[in-house]
mmCIF file of C-alpha atoms in Angstrom:
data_model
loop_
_atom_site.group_PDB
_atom_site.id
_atom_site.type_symbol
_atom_site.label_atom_id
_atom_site.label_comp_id
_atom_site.label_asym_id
_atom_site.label_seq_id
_atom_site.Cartn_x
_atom_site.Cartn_y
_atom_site.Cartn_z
ATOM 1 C CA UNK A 14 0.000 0.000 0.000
ATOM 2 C CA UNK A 15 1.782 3.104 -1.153
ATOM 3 C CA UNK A 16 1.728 6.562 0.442
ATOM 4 C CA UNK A 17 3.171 9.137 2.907
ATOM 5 C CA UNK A 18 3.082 8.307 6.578
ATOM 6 C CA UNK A 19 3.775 9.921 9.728
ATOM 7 C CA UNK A 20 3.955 9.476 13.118
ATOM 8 C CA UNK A 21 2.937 9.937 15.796
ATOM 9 C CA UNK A 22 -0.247 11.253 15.158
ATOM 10 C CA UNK A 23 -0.252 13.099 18.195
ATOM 11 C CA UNK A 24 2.804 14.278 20.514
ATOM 12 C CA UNK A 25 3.088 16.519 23.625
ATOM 13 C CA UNK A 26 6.498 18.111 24.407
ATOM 14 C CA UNK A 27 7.525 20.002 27.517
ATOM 15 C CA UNK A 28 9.296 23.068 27.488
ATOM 16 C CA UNK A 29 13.201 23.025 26.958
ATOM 17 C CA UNK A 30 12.384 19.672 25.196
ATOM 18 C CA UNK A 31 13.520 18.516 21.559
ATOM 19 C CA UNK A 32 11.300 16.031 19.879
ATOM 20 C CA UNK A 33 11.257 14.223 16.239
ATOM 21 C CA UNK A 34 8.508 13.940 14.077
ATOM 22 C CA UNK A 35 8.623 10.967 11.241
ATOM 23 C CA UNK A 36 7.531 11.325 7.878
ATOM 24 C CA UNK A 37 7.866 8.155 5.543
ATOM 25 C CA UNK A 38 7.259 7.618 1.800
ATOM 26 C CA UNK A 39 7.350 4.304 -0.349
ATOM 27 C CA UNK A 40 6.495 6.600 -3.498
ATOM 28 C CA UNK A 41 10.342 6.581 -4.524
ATOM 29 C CA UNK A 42 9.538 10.522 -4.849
ATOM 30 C CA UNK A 43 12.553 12.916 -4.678
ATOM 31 C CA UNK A 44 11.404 15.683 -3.094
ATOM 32 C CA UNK A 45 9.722 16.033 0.569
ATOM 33 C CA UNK A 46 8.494 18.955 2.507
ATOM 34 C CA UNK A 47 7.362 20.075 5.760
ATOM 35 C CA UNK A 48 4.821 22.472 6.274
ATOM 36 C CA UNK A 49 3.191 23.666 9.578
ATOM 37 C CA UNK A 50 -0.216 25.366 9.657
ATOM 38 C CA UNK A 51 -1.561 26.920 12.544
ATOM 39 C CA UNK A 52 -5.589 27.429 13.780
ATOM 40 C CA UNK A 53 -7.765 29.262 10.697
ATOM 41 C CA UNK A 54 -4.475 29.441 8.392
ATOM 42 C CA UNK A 55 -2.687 27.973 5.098
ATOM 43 C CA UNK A 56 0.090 25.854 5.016
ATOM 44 C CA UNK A 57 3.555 27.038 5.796
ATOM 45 C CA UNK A 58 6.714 25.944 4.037
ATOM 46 C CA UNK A 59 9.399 24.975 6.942
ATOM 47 C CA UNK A 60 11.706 23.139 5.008
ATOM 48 C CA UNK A 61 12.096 20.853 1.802
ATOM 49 C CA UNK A 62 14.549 18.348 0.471
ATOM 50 C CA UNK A 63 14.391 18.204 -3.395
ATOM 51 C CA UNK A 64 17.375 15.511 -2.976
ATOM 52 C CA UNK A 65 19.201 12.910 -0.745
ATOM 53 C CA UNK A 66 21.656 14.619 1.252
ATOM 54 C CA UNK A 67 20.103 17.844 0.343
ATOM 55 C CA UNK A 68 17.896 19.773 1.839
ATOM 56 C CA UNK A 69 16.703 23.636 2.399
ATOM 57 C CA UNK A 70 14.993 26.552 4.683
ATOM 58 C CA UNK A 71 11.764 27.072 3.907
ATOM 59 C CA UNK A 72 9.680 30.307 5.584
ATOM 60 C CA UNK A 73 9.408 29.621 8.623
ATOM 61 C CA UNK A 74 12.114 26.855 9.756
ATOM 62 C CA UNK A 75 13.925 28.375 13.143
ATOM 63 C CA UNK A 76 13.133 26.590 15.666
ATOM 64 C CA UNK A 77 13.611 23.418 13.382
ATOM 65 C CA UNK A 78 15.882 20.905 11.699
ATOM 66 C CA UNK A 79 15.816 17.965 9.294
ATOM 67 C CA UNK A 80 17.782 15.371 7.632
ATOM 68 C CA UNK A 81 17.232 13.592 4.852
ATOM 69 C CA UNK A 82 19.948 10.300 5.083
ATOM 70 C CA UNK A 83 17.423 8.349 2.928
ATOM 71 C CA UNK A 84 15.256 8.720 -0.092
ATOM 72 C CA UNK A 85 12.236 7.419 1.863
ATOM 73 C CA UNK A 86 12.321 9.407 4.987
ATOM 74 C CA UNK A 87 12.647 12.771 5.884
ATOM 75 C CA UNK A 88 12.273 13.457 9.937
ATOM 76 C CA UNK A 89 11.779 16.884 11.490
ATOM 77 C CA UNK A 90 13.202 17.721 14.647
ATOM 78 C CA UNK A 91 11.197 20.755 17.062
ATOM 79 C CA UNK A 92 14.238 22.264 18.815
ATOM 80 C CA UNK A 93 13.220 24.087 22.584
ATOM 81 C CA UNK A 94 14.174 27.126 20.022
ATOM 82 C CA UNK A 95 9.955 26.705 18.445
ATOM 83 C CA UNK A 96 7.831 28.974 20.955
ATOM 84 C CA UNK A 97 4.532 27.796 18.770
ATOM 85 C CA UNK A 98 2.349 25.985 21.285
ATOM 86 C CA UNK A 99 0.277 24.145 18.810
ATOM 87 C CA UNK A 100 0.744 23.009 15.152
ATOM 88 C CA UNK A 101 -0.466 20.670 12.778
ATOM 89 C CA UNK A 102 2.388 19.622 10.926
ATOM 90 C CA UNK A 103 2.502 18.396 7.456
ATOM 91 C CA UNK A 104 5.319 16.004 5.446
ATOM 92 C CA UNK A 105 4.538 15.665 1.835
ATOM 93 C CA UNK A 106 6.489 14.461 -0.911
ATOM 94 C CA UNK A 107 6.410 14.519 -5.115
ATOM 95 C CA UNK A 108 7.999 12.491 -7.665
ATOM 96 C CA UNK A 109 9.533 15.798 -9.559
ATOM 97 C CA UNK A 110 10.050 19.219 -9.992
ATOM 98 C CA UNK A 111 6.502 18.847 -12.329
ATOM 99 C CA UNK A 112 5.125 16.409 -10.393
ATOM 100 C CA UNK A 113 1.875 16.322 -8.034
ATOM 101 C CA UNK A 114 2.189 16.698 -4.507
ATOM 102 C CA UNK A 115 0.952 14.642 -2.346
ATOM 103 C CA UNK A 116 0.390 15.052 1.637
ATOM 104 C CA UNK A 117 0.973 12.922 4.903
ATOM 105 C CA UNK A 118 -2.242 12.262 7.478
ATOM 106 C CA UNK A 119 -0.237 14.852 9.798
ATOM 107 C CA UNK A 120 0.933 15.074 13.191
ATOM 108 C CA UNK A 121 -0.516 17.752 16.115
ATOM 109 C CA UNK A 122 2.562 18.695 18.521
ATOM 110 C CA UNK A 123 1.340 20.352 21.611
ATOM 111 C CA UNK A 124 3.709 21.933 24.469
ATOM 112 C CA UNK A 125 2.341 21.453 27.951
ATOM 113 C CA UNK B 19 2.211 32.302 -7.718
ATOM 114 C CA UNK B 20 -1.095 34.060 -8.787
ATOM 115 C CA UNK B 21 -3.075 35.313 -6.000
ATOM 116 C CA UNK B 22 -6.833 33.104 -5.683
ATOM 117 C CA UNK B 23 -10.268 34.149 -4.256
ATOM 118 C CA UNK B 24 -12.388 31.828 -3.009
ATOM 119 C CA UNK B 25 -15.155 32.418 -1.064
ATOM 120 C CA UNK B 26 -14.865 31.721 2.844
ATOM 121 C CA UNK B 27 -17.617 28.986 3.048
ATOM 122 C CA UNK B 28 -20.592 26.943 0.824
ATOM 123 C CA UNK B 29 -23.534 24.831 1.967
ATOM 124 C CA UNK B 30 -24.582 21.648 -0.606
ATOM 125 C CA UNK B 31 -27.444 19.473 0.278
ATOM 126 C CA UNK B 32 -26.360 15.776 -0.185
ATOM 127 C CA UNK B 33 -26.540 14.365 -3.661
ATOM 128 C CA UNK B 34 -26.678 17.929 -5.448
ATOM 129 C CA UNK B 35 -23.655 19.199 -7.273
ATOM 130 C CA UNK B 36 -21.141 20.969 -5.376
ATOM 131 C CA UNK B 37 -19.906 23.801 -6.944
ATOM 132 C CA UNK B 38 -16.950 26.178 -5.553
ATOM 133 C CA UNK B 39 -15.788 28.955 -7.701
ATOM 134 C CA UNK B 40 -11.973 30.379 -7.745
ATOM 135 C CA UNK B 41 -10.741 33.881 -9.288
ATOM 136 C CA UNK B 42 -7.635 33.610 -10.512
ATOM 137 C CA UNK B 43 -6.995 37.239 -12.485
ATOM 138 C CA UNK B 44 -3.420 36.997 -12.473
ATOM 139 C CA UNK B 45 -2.758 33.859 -13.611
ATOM 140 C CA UNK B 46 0.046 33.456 -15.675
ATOM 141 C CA UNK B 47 0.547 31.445 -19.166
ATOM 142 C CA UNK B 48 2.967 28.831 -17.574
ATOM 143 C CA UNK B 49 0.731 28.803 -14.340
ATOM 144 C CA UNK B 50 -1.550 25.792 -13.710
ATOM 145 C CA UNK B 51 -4.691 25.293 -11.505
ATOM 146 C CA UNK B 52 -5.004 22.654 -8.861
ATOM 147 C CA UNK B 53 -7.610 21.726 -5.928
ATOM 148 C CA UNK B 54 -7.135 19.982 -2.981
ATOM 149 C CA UNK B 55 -9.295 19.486 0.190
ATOM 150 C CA UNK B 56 -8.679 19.266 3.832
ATOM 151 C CA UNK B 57 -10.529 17.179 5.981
ATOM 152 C CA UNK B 58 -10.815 18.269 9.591
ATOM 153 C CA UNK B 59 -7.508 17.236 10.996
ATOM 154 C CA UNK B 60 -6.248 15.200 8.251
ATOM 155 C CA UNK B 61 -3.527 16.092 5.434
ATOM 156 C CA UNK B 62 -4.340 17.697 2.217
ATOM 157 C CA UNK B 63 -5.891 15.815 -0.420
ATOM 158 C CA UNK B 64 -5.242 16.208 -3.866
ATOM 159 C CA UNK B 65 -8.286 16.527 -6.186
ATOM 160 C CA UNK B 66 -7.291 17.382 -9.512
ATOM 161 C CA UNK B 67 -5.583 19.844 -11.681
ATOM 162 C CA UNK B 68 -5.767 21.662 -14.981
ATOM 163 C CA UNK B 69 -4.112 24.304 -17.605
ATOM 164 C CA UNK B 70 -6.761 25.609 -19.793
ATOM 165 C CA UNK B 71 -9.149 22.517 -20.612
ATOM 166 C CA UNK B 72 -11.724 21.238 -18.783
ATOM 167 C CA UNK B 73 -10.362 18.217 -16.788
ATOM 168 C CA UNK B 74 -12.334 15.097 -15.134
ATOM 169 C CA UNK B 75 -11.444 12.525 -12.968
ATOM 170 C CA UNK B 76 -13.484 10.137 -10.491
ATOM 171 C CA UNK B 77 -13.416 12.576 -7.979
ATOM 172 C CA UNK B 78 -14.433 15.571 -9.834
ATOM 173 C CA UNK B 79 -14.558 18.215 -12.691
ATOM 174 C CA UNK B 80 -12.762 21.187 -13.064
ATOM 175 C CA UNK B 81 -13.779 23.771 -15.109
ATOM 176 C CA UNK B 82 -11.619 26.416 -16.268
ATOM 177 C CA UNK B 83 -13.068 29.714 -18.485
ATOM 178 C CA UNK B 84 -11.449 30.742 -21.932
ATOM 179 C CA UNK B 85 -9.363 33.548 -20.119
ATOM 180 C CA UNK B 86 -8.641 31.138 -17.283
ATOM 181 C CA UNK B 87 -8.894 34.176 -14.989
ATOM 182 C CA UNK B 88 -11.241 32.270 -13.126
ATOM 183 C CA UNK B 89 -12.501 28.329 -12.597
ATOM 184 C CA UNK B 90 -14.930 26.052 -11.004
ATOM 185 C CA UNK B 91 -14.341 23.143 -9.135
ATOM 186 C CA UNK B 92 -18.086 20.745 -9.395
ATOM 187 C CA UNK B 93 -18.338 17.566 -7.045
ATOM 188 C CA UNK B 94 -21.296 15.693 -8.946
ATOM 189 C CA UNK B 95 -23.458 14.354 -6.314
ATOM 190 C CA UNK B 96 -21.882 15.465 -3.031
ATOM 191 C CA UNK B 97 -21.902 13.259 0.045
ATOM 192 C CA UNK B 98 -21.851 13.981 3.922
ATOM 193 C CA UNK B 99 -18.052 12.807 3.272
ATOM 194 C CA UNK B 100 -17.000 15.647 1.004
ATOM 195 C CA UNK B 101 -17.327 18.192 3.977
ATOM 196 C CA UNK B 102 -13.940 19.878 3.753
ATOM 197 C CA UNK B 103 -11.917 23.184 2.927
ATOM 198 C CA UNK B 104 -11.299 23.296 -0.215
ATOM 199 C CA UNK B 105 -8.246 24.962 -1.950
ATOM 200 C CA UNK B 106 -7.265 26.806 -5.283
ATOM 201 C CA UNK B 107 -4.051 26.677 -5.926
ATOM 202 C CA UNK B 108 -2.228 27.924 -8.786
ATOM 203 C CA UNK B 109 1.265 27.541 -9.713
ATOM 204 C CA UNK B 110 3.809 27.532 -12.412
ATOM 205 C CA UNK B 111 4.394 23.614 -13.549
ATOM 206 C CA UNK B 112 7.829 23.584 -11.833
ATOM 207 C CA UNK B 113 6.605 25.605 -9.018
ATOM 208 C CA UNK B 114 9.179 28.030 -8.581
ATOM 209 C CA UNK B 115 12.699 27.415 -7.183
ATOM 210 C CA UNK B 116 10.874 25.478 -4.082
ATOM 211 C CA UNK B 117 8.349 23.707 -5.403
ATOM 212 C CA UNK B 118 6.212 23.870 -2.315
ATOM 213 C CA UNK B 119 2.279 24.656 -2.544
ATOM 214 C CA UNK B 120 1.051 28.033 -1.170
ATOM 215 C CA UNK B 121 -2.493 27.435 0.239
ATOM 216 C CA UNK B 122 -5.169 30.096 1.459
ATOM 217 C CA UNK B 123 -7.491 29.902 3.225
ATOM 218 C CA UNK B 124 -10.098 27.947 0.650
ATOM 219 C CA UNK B 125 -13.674 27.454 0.961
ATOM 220 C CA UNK B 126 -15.274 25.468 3.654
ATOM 221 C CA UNK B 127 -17.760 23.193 2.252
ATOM 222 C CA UNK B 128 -20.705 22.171 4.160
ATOM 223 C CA UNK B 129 -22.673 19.482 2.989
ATOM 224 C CA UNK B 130 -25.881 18.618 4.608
ATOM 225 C CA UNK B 131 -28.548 15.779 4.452
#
């Protein structure tokens, strides 16, 4: 069954705290992004990876950091550095630069 | 990206067609239109996409005018299911150095029995 997953679907993180958020794809896409969106908003670009080994700041990435060791995985690491309290984030991943994007079932971070 | 206008919400009764409308004045020659829809809490789902014909799928129909400064997005016989926000997006083919998607705030479809 192909797709994007993530996990966990839900995750609570205390202050001063770093946590990592999986995102997974068996769609032997290239690229991969993560995008936050907050209450009533759009999407937010944090950072994408259009490559193995590569990988760029999107809009609103302090506070965050990635790696992208593999083709099929691209994790995303909330630093104590992100004051946002609550966020729905978002991995997604396309085939090419022409390609369709497609979107992860998302993971809700809350800091208690 | 060109700028869209949707409006902020619809109501559909079940089994009518949906229709959402999108402006899109700006839009560009190279610039395509796509829809996707959000599920409460749930990722983005692609719906379709479209240059300047009128494109169908299984899902839905998109309908773009001859000046493709605006376009329609029809869900045949909507369903309690196909509550969602729904987005207009448009974007160059290669979508710009980053490639990512830049949503607004769409339409929120109601649909009720």
């Amino acid at each position: 069954d192909g797709g994007i997953t993530q996990s966990p679907k839900y995750l609570f993180r205390k202050e001063g705290q770093n946590v990592t958020l999986s995102c997974e794809q068996n769609l032997n896409h290239d690229a991969m992004y993560w995008y936050r969106q907050d209450p009533g908003q759009g999407l937010r670009l944090i950072y994408y990876s259009q490559i193995v080994n590569d990988f760029q700041k999107g809009d609103i990435a302090e506070g965050y950091s990635v790696s992208r060791e593999k083709k099929e995985s691209f994790p995303l690491t909330v630093t104590s550095a992100q004051k946002n309290p609550t966020a729905f984030s978002l991995c997604a991943s396309k085939a090419g630069a022409k390609d369709t994007q497609y979107f992860g079932p998302g993971t809700r971070l809350t800091v208690l | 990206d060109a700028k869209t206008t949707q409006p902020t919400s619809m109501d559909c009764a079940e089994g009518r067609a949906a229709n959402l409308p999108c402006n899109h004045s700006t839009i560009s020659g190279n610039e395509y239109v796509y829809w996707y829809r959000q599920i409460h809490s749930q990722g983005p789902q692609y719906i379709i996409h479209g240059l300047k014909n009128n494109e169908t799928n299984e899902m839905a129909s998109l309908i773009i005018t001859e000046d493709r400064k605006s376009s329609t997005l029809i869900l045949p016989h909507a369903t309690l299911r196909d509550t969602a926000v729904y987005y207009c997006i448009v974007r160059a083919y290669y979508g710009g150095s980053q490639g990512n998607l830049i949503f607004g705030k769409g339409t929120k479809l109601s649909v009720k029995p």
